[in-house]
Structure formats: structure tokens, C-alpha cells
Tab-separated table of N, CA and C and ligand atoms in Angstrom:
chain	number	residue	atom	x	y	z
A	107	MET	N	0.688	-1.277	0.163
A	107	MET	CA	0.039	0.044	-0.040
A	107	MET	C	1.086	1.211	0.011
A	108	TYR	N	1.973	1.120	0.891
A	108	TYR	CA	3.055	2.171	0.815
A	108	TYR	C	3.654	2.718	-0.268
A	109	SER	N	3.943	1.597	-1.058
A	109	SER	CA	4.506	1.795	-2.389
A	109	SER	C	3.429	2.095	-3.616
A	110	ILE	N	2.215	1.756	-3.699
A	110	ILE	CA	1.346	2.386	-4.429
A	110	ILE	C	1.047	3.805	-4.169
A	111	ILE	N	0.718	4.096	-3.033
A	111	ILE	CA	0.305	5.402	-2.581
A	111	ILE	C	1.725	6.301	-3.210
A	112	ASN	N	2.682	6.103	-3.126
A	112	ASN	CA	3.599	7.128	-3.162
A	112	ASN	C	4.132	7.155	-4.523
A	113	ASP	N	3.959	5.765	-5.193
A	113	ASP	CA	3.963	5.671	-6.585
A	113	ASP	C	2.842	6.688	-7.425
A	114	SER	N	1.855	6.635	-7.126
A	114	SER	CA	0.606	7.045	-7.831
A	114	SER	C	0.660	8.592	-7.434
A	115	ALA	N	0.787	9.135	-6.338
A	115	ALA	CA	0.750	10.368	-5.746
A	115	ALA	C	1.551	11.178	-6.479
A	116	ARG	N	2.521	10.510	-7.252
A	116	ARG	CA	3.599	11.250	-8.125
A	116	ARG	C	2.726	12.474	-9.076
A	117	ALA	N	1.357	11.859	-9.422
A	117	ALA	CA	0.475	12.403	-10.279
A	117	ALA	C	0.273	14.147	-9.846
A	118	TYR	N	0.420	14.282	-8.679
A	118	TYR	CA	0.075	15.592	-7.988
A	118	TYR	C	1.262	16.260	-7.905
A	119	LYS	N	2.604	15.814	-8.076
A	119	LYS	CA	3.676	16.786	-8.147
A	119	LYS	C	3.932	17.758	-9.583
A	120	GLY	N	3.870	19.176	-8.843
A	120	GLY	CA	4.053	20.118	-10.155
A	120	GLY	C	2.376	20.578	-10.261
A	121	VAL	N	1.453	19.725	-9.797
A	121	VAL	CA	0.215	20.151	-9.812
A	121	VAL	C	-0.612	20.865	-8.619
A	122	ILE	N	-0.344	20.324	-7.570
A	122	ILE	CA	-0.791	20.668	-6.065
A	122	ILE	C	-0.039	22.022	-5.869
A	123	PRO	N	-0.499	22.938	-5.066
A	123	PRO	CA	0.714	23.755	-4.436
A	123	PRO	C	1.895	23.291	-3.958
A	124	THR	N	2.822	23.838	-4.200
A	124	THR	CA	4.167	23.380	-4.005
A	124	THR	C	4.465	22.993	-2.642
A	125	ASP	N	3.896	24.096	-1.505
A	125	ASP	CA	4.076	23.731	-0.095
A	125	ASP	C	3.145	22.771	0.346
A	126	ARG	N	2.586	22.105	-0.543
A	126	ARG	CA	1.562	20.885	-0.051
A	126	ARG	C	2.335	19.480	-0.385
A	127	TRP	N	3.195	19.537	-1.577
A	127	TRP	CA	4.164	18.385	-2.087
A	127	TRP	C	5.126	17.625	-0.938
A	128	LYS	N	5.100	16.527	-0.728
A	128	LYS	CA	6.129	16.244	0.000
A	128	LYS	C	6.559	14.896	-0.636
A	129	GLU	N	7.843	14.544	0.101
A	129	GLU	CA	8.486	13.344	-0.758
A	129	GLU	C	9.057	12.347	0.421
A	130	PRO	N	8.270	11.281	0.796
A	130	PRO	CA	7.487	10.501	0.297
A	130	PRO	C	5.926	11.318	0.497
A	131	TYR	N	5.318	11.158	-0.269
A	131	TYR	CA	3.894	12.024	0.012
A	131	TYR	C	3.235	11.523	1.339
A	132	MET	N	3.245	10.298	1.544
A	132	MET	CA	2.577	9.556	2.438
A	132	MET	C	3.821	8.696	3.103
A	133	SER	N	4.076	9.123	4.517
A	133	SER	CA	5.018	8.486	5.308
A	133	SER	C	4.661	7.197	5.688
A	134	GLU	N	5.354	5.892	6.167
A	134	GLU	CA	4.658	4.917	6.662
A	134	GLU	C	3.860	5.352	7.943
A	135	GLU	N	4.391	6.127	8.878
A	135	GLU	CA	3.843	6.605	9.970
A	135	GLU	C	2.778	7.141	9.600
A	136	GLU	N	2.516	8.123	8.750
A	136	GLU	CA	1.299	8.616	8.338
A	136	GLU	C	-0.001	7.409	7.953
A	137	LEU	N	0.632	6.511	7.151
A	137	LEU	CA	-0.118	5.470	6.803
A	137	LEU	C	-0.746	4.609	7.867
A	138	ARG	N	-0.054	4.425	8.790
A	138	ARG	CA	-0.297	3.596	10.276
A	138	ARG	C	-1.241	4.367	10.732
A	139	PHE	N	-0.914	5.750	10.972
A	139	PHE	CA	-1.914	6.739	11.627
A	139	PHE	C	-3.136	6.237	11.067
A	140	GLN	N	-3.359	6.670	9.587
A	140	GLN	CA	-4.527	6.677	8.918
A	140	GLN	C	-5.518	5.176	8.965
A	141	ILE	N	-4.664	3.998	9.132
A	141	ILE	CA	-5.411	2.877	9.607
A	141	ILE	C	-5.880	2.600	10.999
A	142	THR	N	-5.126	3.354	11.972
A	142	THR	CA	-5.501	3.296	13.434
A	142	THR	C	-6.579	4.313	13.496
A	143	ASP	N	-6.737	5.311	12.653
A	143	ASP	CA	-7.726	6.199	12.905
A	143	ASP	C	-8.996	5.724	11.895
A	144	GLY	N	-9.185	4.798	11.526
A	144	GLY	CA	-10.395	4.069	10.976
A	144	GLY	C	-10.792	3.575	9.553
A	145	VAL	N	-9.199	4.209	8.814
A	145	VAL	CA	-9.415	3.909	7.383
A	145	VAL	C	-9.330	2.563	6.949
A	146	ASP	N	-10.464	1.962	6.373
A	146	ASP	CA	-10.486	0.655	6.063
A	146	ASP	C	-10.101	0.716	4.506
A	147	PHE	N	-8.826	0.015	4.398
A	147	PHE	CA	-8.295	0.089	2.826
A	147	PHE	C	-8.403	-1.056	2.014
A	148	TRP	N	-9.080	-1.212	0.955
A	148	TRP	CA	-9.314	-2.226	-0.140
A	148	TRP	C	-8.253	-2.082	-1.173
A	149	GLY	N	-8.092	-3.352	-1.465
A	149	GLY	CA	-6.790	-3.439	-2.720
A	149	GLY	C	-7.522	-4.075	-3.754
A	150	TYR	N	-6.898	-3.848	-5.028
A	150	TYR	CA	-7.346	-4.443	-6.178
A	150	TYR	C	-6.157	-5.394	-6.528
A	151	GLU	N	-6.455	-6.672	-6.644
A	151	GLU	CA	-5.177	-7.457	-6.941
A	151	GLU	C	-5.079	-8.000	-8.309
A	152	TYR	N	-4.048	-8.258	-8.945
A	152	TYR	CA	-3.917	-8.647	-10.375
A	152	TYR	C	-2.960	-9.303	-10.449
A	153	GLY	N	-2.861	-10.462	-10.843
A	153	GLY	CA	-1.811	-11.485	-10.979
A	153	GLY	C	-0.790	-11.624	-9.809
A	154	GLY	N	-1.703	-11.549	-8.659
A	154	GLY	CA	-1.015	-11.893	-7.210
A	154	GLY	C	-0.419	-10.484	-6.775
A	155	THR	N	-0.406	-9.490	-7.515
A	155	THR	CA	-0.077	-8.044	-6.807
A	155	THR	C	-0.884	-7.055	-6.421
A	156	ILE	N	-1.143	-6.276	-5.711
A	156	ILE	CA	-1.993	-5.240	-5.437
A	156	ILE	C	-1.590	-4.244	-6.441
A	157	ILE	N	-2.453	-3.447	-7.288
A	157	ILE	CA	-2.106	-2.334	-8.024
A	157	ILE	C	-2.918	-1.278	-7.689
A	158	GLY	N	-3.874	-1.529	-7.003
A	158	GLY	CA	-4.819	-0.024	-6.399
A	158	GLY	C	-5.358	-0.197	-5.139
A	159	VAL	N	-5.561	0.821	-4.369
A	159	VAL	CA	-5.908	0.853	-3.011
A	159	VAL	C	-6.804	2.172	-3.220
A	160	MET	N	-7.751	1.772	-2.031
A	160	MET	CA	-8.972	2.755	-1.748
A	160	MET	C	-9.339	2.778	-0.529
A	161	GLY	N	-9.287	3.740	0.196
A	161	GLY	CA	-9.773	3.753	1.651
A	161	GLY	C	-11.396	4.036	2.081
A	162	VAL	N	-11.916	3.704	3.003
A	162	VAL	CA	-13.080	3.988	3.311
A	162	VAL	C	-13.211	4.319	4.677
A	163	GLN	N	-13.696	5.326	5.080
A	163	GLN	CA	-13.682	5.763	6.744
A	163	GLN	C	-15.314	6.145	6.871
A	164	PRO	N	-15.972	5.282	7.933
A	164	PRO	CA	-17.055	5.802	8.575
A	164	PRO	C	-16.934	7.002	9.447
A	165	ARG	N	-17.421	8.277	9.191
A	165	ARG	CA	-17.487	9.485	10.326
A	165	ARG	C	-18.986	9.952	10.362
A	166	GLN	N	-19.283	9.696	11.507
A	166	GLN	CA	-20.741	10.181	12.366
A	166	GLN	C	-21.498	9.505	11.259
A	167	ASP	N	-22.422	10.419	10.353
A	167	ASP	CA	-23.518	10.084	9.562
A	167	ASP	C	-23.021	9.847	8.218
A	168	VAL	N	-21.890	9.861	7.780
A	168	VAL	CA	-21.225	9.646	6.458
A	168	VAL	C	-19.960	8.736	6.243
A	169	THR	N	-19.720	8.361	5.061
A	169	THR	CA	-18.769	7.707	4.712
A	169	THR	C	-17.746	8.529	4.002
A	170	LEU	N	-16.487	8.678	4.361
A	170	LEU	CA	-15.668	9.243	3.405
A	170	LEU	C	-14.608	8.060	2.624
A	171	ILE	N	-14.575	8.624	1.377
A	171	ILE	CA	-13.327	7.953	0.318
A	171	ILE	C	-12.149	8.438	0.608
A	172	ARG	N	-11.270	7.906	1.118
A	172	ARG	CA	-9.879	8.261	1.321
A	172	ARG	C	-9.048	7.494	0.606
A	173	HIS	N	-7.761	8.236	0.302
A	173	HIS	CA	-6.693	7.956	-0.361
A	173	HIS	C	-7.070	6.818	-1.426
A	174	ALA	N	-7.505	7.358	-2.776
A	174	ALA	CA	-7.787	6.547	-3.881
A	174	ALA	C	-6.518	6.503	-4.692
A	175	TYR	N	-5.905	5.356	-4.818
A	175	TYR	CA	-4.557	5.446	-5.579
A	175	TYR	C	-4.539	4.288	-6.536
A	176	ILE	N	-4.273	4.321	-7.828
A	176	ILE	CA	-3.903	3.281	-8.820
A	176	ILE	C	-2.844	3.383	-9.338
A	177	ARG	N	-2.044	2.569	-9.439
A	177	ARG	CA	-0.647	2.563	-9.462
A	177	ARG	C	-0.300	2.964	-11.017
A	178	THR	N	0.605	4.219	-11.238
A	178	THR	CA	0.751	5.019	-12.314
A	178	THR	C	0.778	3.957	-13.484
A	179	ALA	N	1.291	2.999	-13.626
A	179	ALA	CA	1.265	2.095	-15.099
A	179	ALA	C	-0.140	1.530	-15.308
A	180	ASN	N	-0.969	1.605	-14.138
A	180	ASN	CA	-2.231	0.781	-14.529
A	180	ASN	C	-3.457	1.603	-14.470
A	181	ARG	N	-3.089	3.079	-14.645
A	181	ARG	CA	-4.103	4.076	-14.323
A	181	ARG	C	-4.805	3.863	-15.959
A	182	ASN	N	-6.117	4.612	-15.839
A	182	ASN	CA	-6.984	4.715	-17.175
A	182	ASN	C	-7.467	3.385	-17.834
A	183	GLN	N	-7.301	2.581	-16.943
A	183	GLN	CA	-7.977	1.043	-17.457
A	183	GLN	C	-9.090	0.540	-16.724
A	184	GLY	N	-10.104	1.595	-16.057
A	184	GLY	CA	-11.314	1.180	-15.434
A	184	GLY	C	-11.099	0.529	-13.865
A	185	ILE	N	-9.833	0.491	-13.497
A	185	ILE	CA	-9.476	-0.150	-12.058
A	185	ILE	C	-10.175	0.590	-11.095
A	186	GLY	N	-9.896	2.042	-11.208
A	186	GLY	CA	-10.402	2.846	-10.030
A	186	GLY	C	-12.056	3.000	-10.250
A	187	GLY	N	-12.466	2.846	-11.334
A	187	GLY	CA	-13.720	2.861	-11.488
A	187	GLY	C	-14.439	1.749	-10.950
A	188	MET	N	-13.968	0.433	-11.152
A	188	MET	CA	-14.352	-0.569	-10.688
A	188	MET	C	-14.581	-0.713	-9.161
A	189	MET	N	-13.365	-0.217	-8.518
A	189	MET	CA	-13.113	-0.229	-6.971
A	189	MET	C	-14.144	0.722	-6.524
A	190	LEU	N	-14.274	1.867	-6.977
A	190	LEU	CA	-15.301	2.723	-6.635
A	190	LEU	C	-16.703	2.322	-6.648
A	191	ALA	N	-16.867	1.886	-7.598
A	191	ALA	CA	-18.372	1.256	-7.706
A	191	ALA	C	-19.051	0.092	-6.851
A	192	TYR	N	-17.606	-0.829	-6.566
A	192	TYR	CA	-17.953	-1.787	-5.475
A	192	TYR	C	-18.027	-1.190	-4.236
A	193	LEU	N	-17.187	-0.321	-3.781
A	193	LEU	CA	-17.274	0.394	-2.532
A	193	LEU	C	-18.742	1.035	-2.355
A	194	LEU	N	-18.921	1.820	-3.476
A	194	LEU	CA	-20.387	2.573	-3.274
A	194	LEU	C	-21.397	1.596	-3.051
A	195	GLU	N	-21.337	0.217	-3.588
A	195	GLU	CA	-22.542	-0.678	-3.419
A	195	GLU	C	-22.735	-1.224	-1.887
A	196	LYS	N	-21.382	-1.251	-1.395
A	196	LYS	CA	-21.322	-1.643	-0.018
A	196	LYS	C	-21.626	-0.571	0.983
A	197	ILE	N	-21.333	0.544	0.600
A	197	ILE	CA	-21.700	1.756	1.831
A	197	ILE	C	-23.294	2.007	1.887
A	198	MET	N	-23.651	1.912	2.965
A	198	MET	CA	-24.999	2.286	3.240
A	198	MET	C	-25.488	3.890	3.737
A	199	THR	N	-24.432	4.487	3.861
A	199	THR	CA	-24.666	6.034	4.249
A	199	THR	C	-23.967	6.844	3.276
A	200	PRO	N	-24.668	8.379	3.109
A	200	PRO	CA	-24.050	9.132	2.382
A	200	PRO	C	-22.594	9.180	2.146
A	201	VAL	N	-22.136	9.487	0.898
A	201	VAL	CA	-20.407	9.413	0.733
A	201	VAL	C	-19.931	10.758	0.423
A	202	LEU	N	-18.688	10.962	1.072
A	202	LEU	CA	-18.201	12.436	0.478
A	202	LEU	C	-16.608	12.061	0.198
A	203	VAL	N	-16.050	12.899	-0.610
A	203	VAL	CA	-14.925	12.693	-0.896
A	203	VAL	C	-13.905	13.985	-1.017
A	204	GLY	N	-12.810	14.096	-0.361
A	204	GLY	CA	-12.089	15.362	-0.623
A	204	GLY	C	-10.991	15.078	-1.357
A	205	THR	N	-10.867	16.009	-2.334
A	205	THR	CA	-9.399	15.861	-3.000
A	205	THR	C	-8.890	17.302	-3.398
A	206	TRP	N	-7.651	17.311	-3.937
A	206	TRP	CA	-6.997	18.513	-4.091
A	206	TRP	C	-7.787	19.246	-5.297
A	207	ALA	N	-8.088	20.892	-5.042
A	207	ALA	CA	-8.864	21.451	-6.258
A	207	ALA	C	-8.104	21.473	-7.555
A	208	ASP	N	-6.659	21.324	-7.390
A	208	ASP	CA	-6.126	21.074	-8.848
A	208	ASP	C	-5.840	19.842	-9.425
A	209	ALA	N	-6.516	18.921	-8.878
A	209	ALA	CA	-6.778	17.657	-9.580
A	209	ALA	C	-7.521	17.401	-10.263
A	210	ALA	N	-7.746	17.811	-11.339
A	210	ALA	CA	-8.823	17.971	-12.238
A	210	ALA	C	-9.443	16.595	-12.552
A	211	TRP	N	-8.281	15.728	-12.843
A	211	TRP	CA	-8.744	14.225	-13.219
A	211	TRP	C	-9.416	13.480	-12.276
A	212	ALA	N	-9.104	13.976	-10.955
A	212	ALA	CA	-9.522	13.053	-9.689
A	212	ALA	C	-11.230	13.404	-9.729
A	213	ILE	N	-11.271	14.922	-9.827
A	213	ILE	CA	-12.911	15.644	-9.707
A	213	ILE	C	-13.493	14.784	-10.768
A	214	ARG	N	-12.745	14.910	-12.238
A	214	ARG	CA	-13.732	14.256	-13.233
A	214	ARG	C	-14.103	12.857	-12.980
A	215	PHE	N	-12.959	12.108	-12.366
A	215	PHE	CA	-13.354	10.566	-11.983
A	215	PHE	C	-14.749	10.493	-11.047
A	216	TYR	N	-14.537	11.298	-10.045
A	216	TYR	CA	-15.652	11.246	-8.930
A	216	TYR	C	-17.184	11.811	-9.676
A	217	GLU	N	-17.174	12.787	-10.610
A	217	GLU	CA	-18.283	13.223	-11.341
A	217	GLU	C	-18.828	12.086	-12.083
A	218	LYS	N	-18.063	11.127	-12.669
A	218	LYS	CA	-18.672	10.113	-13.523
A	218	LYS	C	-19.420	9.311	-12.742
A	219	TYR	N	-19.084	9.355	-11.297
A	219	TYR	CA	-19.954	8.238	-10.657
A	219	TYR	C	-20.940	9.012	-9.824
A	220	GLY	N	-21.401	10.226	-10.421
A	220	GLY	CA	-22.588	10.869	-9.574
A	220	GLY	C	-22.181	11.862	-8.722
A	221	PHE	N	-20.995	12.018	-8.412
A	221	PHE	CA	-20.567	12.925	-7.295
A	221	PHE	C	-20.486	14.304	-7.843
A	222	LYS	N	-21.091	15.344	-6.933
A	222	LYS	CA	-20.997	16.748	-7.444
A	222	LYS	C	-20.150	17.619	-6.539
A	223	LYS	N	-19.271	18.693	-6.897
A	223	LYS	CA	-18.909	19.484	-6.040
A	223	LYS	C	-19.533	20.422	-5.308
A	224	VAL	N	-19.328	20.488	-3.951
A	224	VAL	CA	-20.011	21.338	-3.134
A	224	VAL	C	-19.642	22.853	-3.013
A	225	SER	N	-20.381	24.006	-2.559
A	225	SER	CA	-19.949	25.164	-2.675
A	225	SER	C	-18.876	25.445	-1.840
A	226	PRO	N	-18.137	26.493	-2.089
A	226	PRO	CA	-16.640	26.771	-1.037
A	226	PRO	C	-17.162	26.714	0.430
A	227	GLU	N	-18.495	27.242	0.733
A	227	GLU	CA	-18.772	27.273	2.241
A	227	GLU	C	-19.066	26.230	2.674
A	228	VAL	N	-19.832	25.305	1.961
A	228	VAL	CA	-20.280	24.193	2.361
A	228	VAL	C	-18.977	23.337	2.557
A	229	LYS	N	-17.977	23.228	1.682
A	229	LYS	CA	-16.813	22.464	1.794
A	229	LYS	C	-16.171	22.690	3.049
A	230	THR	N	-15.921	23.927	3.369
A	230	THR	CA	-15.213	24.322	4.672
A	230	THR	C	-15.767	23.769	5.842
A	231	GLN	N	-17.279	23.834	5.920
A	231	GLN	CA	-18.118	23.244	7.049
A	231	GLN	C	-17.852	21.593	7.063
A	232	LEU	N	-17.887	21.057	5.975
A	232	LEU	CA	-17.707	19.595	5.904
A	232	LEU	C	-16.371	18.918	6.061
A	233	LEU	N	-15.524	19.982	5.610
A	233	LEU	CA	-14.103	19.403	5.752
A	233	LEU	C	-13.537	19.567	7.441
A	234	LYS	N	-14.185	20.467	8.226
A	234	LYS	CA	-14.184	20.813	9.583
A	234	LYS	C	-14.914	19.851	10.496
A	235	LYS	N	-15.972	19.565	9.962
A	235	LYS	CA	-16.683	18.534	10.693
A	235	LYS	C	-16.342	17.112	10.618
A	236	TYR	N	-15.666	16.548	9.164
A	236	TYR	CA	-15.754	15.094	8.751
A	236	TYR	C	-14.175	14.931	8.741
A	237	TRP	N	-13.465	15.795	8.779
A	237	TRP	CA	-11.887	15.551	8.215
A	237	TRP	C	-10.996	15.909	9.484
A	238	SER	N	-9.775	15.724	9.684
A	238	SER	CA	-8.643	16.300	10.343
A	238	SER	C	-7.578	16.544	9.676
A	239	ILE	N	-7.719	17.705	8.998
A	239	ILE	CA	-6.563	18.287	8.299
A	239	ILE	C	-6.212	19.713	8.340
A	240	PRO	N	-4.941	20.132	8.222
A	240	PRO	CA	-4.673	21.401	8.450
A	240	PRO	C	-5.364	22.489	7.603
A	241	GLU	N	-5.508	23.675	7.961
A	241	GLU	CA	-6.005	24.717	7.435
A	241	GLU	C	-5.821	25.151	5.874
A	242	ARG	N	-4.476	24.855	5.553
A	242	ARG	CA	-3.858	25.238	4.284
A	242	ARG	C	-4.569	23.940	3.409
A	243	GLN	N	-4.859	22.910	3.805
A	243	GLN	CA	-5.424	21.656	2.975
A	243	GLN	C	-6.731	21.998	2.918
A	244	VAL	N	-7.566	22.532	3.776
A	244	VAL	CA	-8.945	23.025	3.475
A	244	VAL	C	-8.887	24.163	2.706
A	245	GLU	N	-8.023	24.931	2.448
A	245	GLU	CA	-8.215	26.155	1.410
A	245	GLU	C	-8.120	25.556	0.095
A	246	THR	N	-7.152	24.431	-0.061
A	246	THR	CA	-6.777	23.916	-1.275
A	246	THR	C	-7.329	22.652	-1.864
A	247	SER	N	-8.524	22.414	-1.060
A	247	SER	CA	-9.227	21.348	-1.212
A	247	SER	C	-10.588	21.541	-2.063
A	248	VAL	N	-11.041	20.808	-2.478
A	248	VAL	CA	-12.489	20.366	-2.753
A	248	VAL	C	-13.445	19.275	-2.019
A	249	VAL	N	-14.485	19.407	-2.340
A	249	VAL	CA	-15.317	18.205	-1.514
A	249	VAL	C	-16.530	17.926	-2.515
A	250	LEU	N	-16.448	16.648	-2.752
A	250	LEU	CA	-17.591	15.954	-3.707
A	250	LEU	C	-18.609	15.441	-2.834
A	251	ALA	N	-19.911	15.349	-3.205
A	251	ALA	CA	-20.751	14.394	-2.560
A	251	ALA	C	-21.400	13.656	-3.295
A	252	ASP	N	-21.874	12.568	-2.706
A	252	ASP	CA	-22.338	11.530	-3.682
A	252	ASP	C	-24.099	11.922	-3.744
A	253	ARG	N	-24.920	11.205	-4.575
A	253	ARG	CA	-26.339	11.428	-4.869
A	253	ARG	C	-27.021	11.381	-3.651
A	254	ARG	N	-26.632	10.412	-2.842
A	254	ARG	CA	-27.440	10.286	-1.600
A	254	ARG	C	-27.283	11.296	-0.595
A	255	TRP	N	-26.220	11.938	-0.401
A	255	TRP	CA	-25.624	13.100	0.354
A	255	TRP	C	-26.527	14.403	-0.228
A	256	LEU	N	-26.398	14.341	-1.590
A	256	LEU	CA	-27.069	15.461	-2.033
A	256	LEU	C	-28.765	15.676	-1.683
A	257	ALA	N	-29.243	14.420	-1.836
A	257	ALA	CA	-30.515	14.352	-1.945
A	257	ALA	C	-31.028	14.295	-0.460
A	258	GLN	N	-30.116	14.274	0.677
A	258	GLN	CA	-30.646	14.468	1.835
A	258	GLN	C	-30.527	15.878	2.351
A	259	ARG	N	-29.423	16.590	1.575
A	259	ARG	CA	-29.390	17.719	1.816
A	259	ARG	C	-30.489	18.639	1.272
A	260	GLU	N	-31.118	18.221	0.188
A	260	GLU	CA	-32.311	18.959	-0.977
A	260	GLU	C	-33.217	18.681	0.314
A	261	ALA	N	-33.414	17.805	0.993
A	261	ALA	CA	-34.629	17.451	1.975
A	261	ALA	C	-33.980	18.338	3.278
A	262	GLY	N	-33.048	18.873	3.492
A	262	GLY	CA	-32.693	19.727	4.757
A	262	GLY	C	-32.363	18.892	5.639
A	263	TYR	N	-31.682	17.835	5.576
A	263	TYR	CA	-31.295	16.795	6.832
A	263	TYR	C	-30.026	17.300	7.016
A	264	GLN	N	-29.044	17.919	6.273
A	264	GLN	CA	-27.534	18.110	6.458
A	264	GLN	C	-27.354	19.525	6.933
A	265	LEU	N	-26.246	19.643	7.529
A	265	LEU	CA	-25.927	20.924	8.162
A	265	LEU	C	-26.858	21.791	8.888
A	266	GLU	N	-27.647	21.073	9.784
A	266	GLU	CA	-28.354	21.533	10.686
A	266	GLU	C	-27.985	22.663	11.404
B	60	COA	C1	-8.230	8.865	-9.693
B	60	COA	C2	-7.718	7.463	-10.020
B	60	COA	C3	-7.907	7.012	-8.278
B	60	COA	C4	-8.578	6.890	-10.913
B	60	COA	O1	-8.223	5.580	-11.077
B	60	COA	P1	-8.249	4.944	-12.593
B	60	COA	O2	-7.960	3.554	-12.584
B	60	COA	O3	-7.368	5.742	-13.335
B	60	COA	O4	-9.679	5.470	-12.957
B	60	COA	P2	-10.297	4.779	-14.474
B	60	COA	O5	-9.523	4.132	-15.351
B	60	COA	O6	-11.707	3.936	-13.824
B	60	COA	O7	-11.056	6.224	-15.238
B	60	COA	C5	-10.258	7.417	-15.459
B	60	COA	C6	-10.221	7.306	-16.744
B	60	COA	O8	-9.808	6.402	-17.949
B	60	COA	C7	-10.827	6.320	-18.527
B	60	COA	N1	-11.073	4.622	-18.719
B	60	COA	C8	-11.522	3.842	-18.153
B	60	COA	N2	-11.172	2.525	-18.741
B	60	COA	C9	-10.792	2.555	-19.713
B	60	COA	C10	-9.798	1.790	-20.486
B	60	COA	N3	-10.369	0.637	-20.641
B	60	COA	N4	-9.439	2.378	-21.625
B	60	COA	C11	-9.025	3.616	-21.581
B	60	COA	N5	-9.551	4.752	-20.858
B	60	COA	C12	-10.124	3.963	-19.835
B	60	COA	C13	-12.016	6.621	-17.974
B	60	COA	O9	-13.249	6.968	-18.792
B	60	COA	C14	-11.693	7.873	-17.399
B	60	COA	O10	-11.340	9.056	-18.152
B	60	COA	P3	-12.271	10.405	-18.016
B	60	COA	O11	-11.797	10.939	-16.491
B	60	COA	O12	-11.297	10.975	-19.054
B	60	COA	O13	-13.555	10.058	-18.399
B	60	COA	C15	-6.230	7.552	-10.647
B	60	COA	O14	-6.077	8.379	-11.587
B	60	COA	C16	-4.885	7.847	-9.743
B	60	COA	O15	-4.639	7.192	-8.757
B	60	COA	N6	-4.580	9.088	-9.558
B	60	COA	C17	-3.613	9.579	-8.890
B	60	COA	C18	-3.887	9.725	-7.504
B	60	COA	C19	-5.198	10.596	-7.373
B	60	COA	O16	-5.668	11.549	-8.052
B	60	COA	N7	-6.135	10.017	-6.354
B	60	COA	C20	-7.738	10.652	-6.035
B	60	COA	C21	-7.491	11.045	-4.855
B	60	COA	S1	-8.985	11.282	-3.968
């Protein structure tokens, strides 16, 4: 998982703000912390090797998709789409995902699965409510919500 995440995260280099880039992008210590913090990692295995990982983290009344990484050499082959569709089937709550505002490919990827970007004001509220990330990451991220979350919001259940 550690090597896939850090191989795949090279996609961010030169795209996200330079003060947010680090190498390795996710340290082993950080990865261990994510697991103890409740991120349930799923892997996609091909020919005996894991080539993609995606995390699911239940938080209060929603589930977050965290750390979605497909190995660079295996991107754009439908693997991320298969993993996301599989996980969305299993998840019973509204789903939110946060990513870098500059990661246009990731935003497009989630939009393909019915997610929509929330407004900057709602984004800030959601990141503070469900994530534990530094202020600078709040500024430079976007949040996308799935159909279930959007339907609940429409009905007035969210952000009471
Ligand atoms: C975002 C990410 C997880 C998506 O995984 P992926 O396996 O590349 O996703 P898919 O292959 O299902 O879809 C990506 C694109 O490939 C296209 N695609 C899917 N199957 C394809 C195939 N067989 N041949 C060619 N293209 C294909 C999809 O149409 C999609 O294109 P579009 O976005 O232009 O519409 C992956 O790009 C990644 O790891 N990126 C770097 C890290 C990152 O940004 N993570 C997200 C953080 S939240």
C-alpha cells in the first residue's frame, strides 16, 4: 500500500501547491496512523500483486472515500472505476470525498460516478466536521458529495 500510494501520488507533483507536496507523499507513519484512525483500506489485486488501493472511513453520519490510488502504470484502465463502484454498493450512508482543487482528473473521475462538487462554504464546513486536516489543506481542497448526500441535503437533513 505504501509503495502504491507514493508511486501514484507522483501525479500531484507540480500540480498541487508546492507547499503541499512532500516526498514521500505519505510516510509509513502517516499510513499507519490513517489505519488506526479508522480508514479501512481495500486493494485491487491482479496477477498476485496489489495495483490499487482505496480507503473507506465511516465518520458520524457519512462515509468518506480516502486515499484512492491506482499505480501509475495501471491508470485509465477502469480499475479505479471498478473499485469505486464496488465500494459505493457496500456503503449504506451518504458518501463524501475530498481531493485537491487542482486534481482535475480526480474531480472528473468522481463526477462520472454521480458526485458533485459542493460550494466553497459548504466544503469548509464539511472538511472541518468530518476530516482532521490542516487549514492550508482546507483552502486547497474541494469536497464532492454523492447522490445520497445531495438528496438528503435537498430534503434539509444536512448541516443543521
Ligand atoms: C483518480 C484515480 C484513482 C482513478 O483511477 P483509474 O483506475 O485511473 O480510473 P478509471 O480508469 O476507472 O477512470 C479514469 C479514466 O480512464 C478512462 N478509462 C476507463 N477505462 C478505460 C480503458 N479501458 N481504456 C482507456 N481509458 C479508460 C475513464 O473513462 C476515465 O477517463 P475520464 O476521467 O477522462 O472520463 C487514479 O487516476 C489515480 O490514482 N490518480 C492519482 C491519485 C489521485 O488523484 N487520487 C485521487 C485522490 S482522492
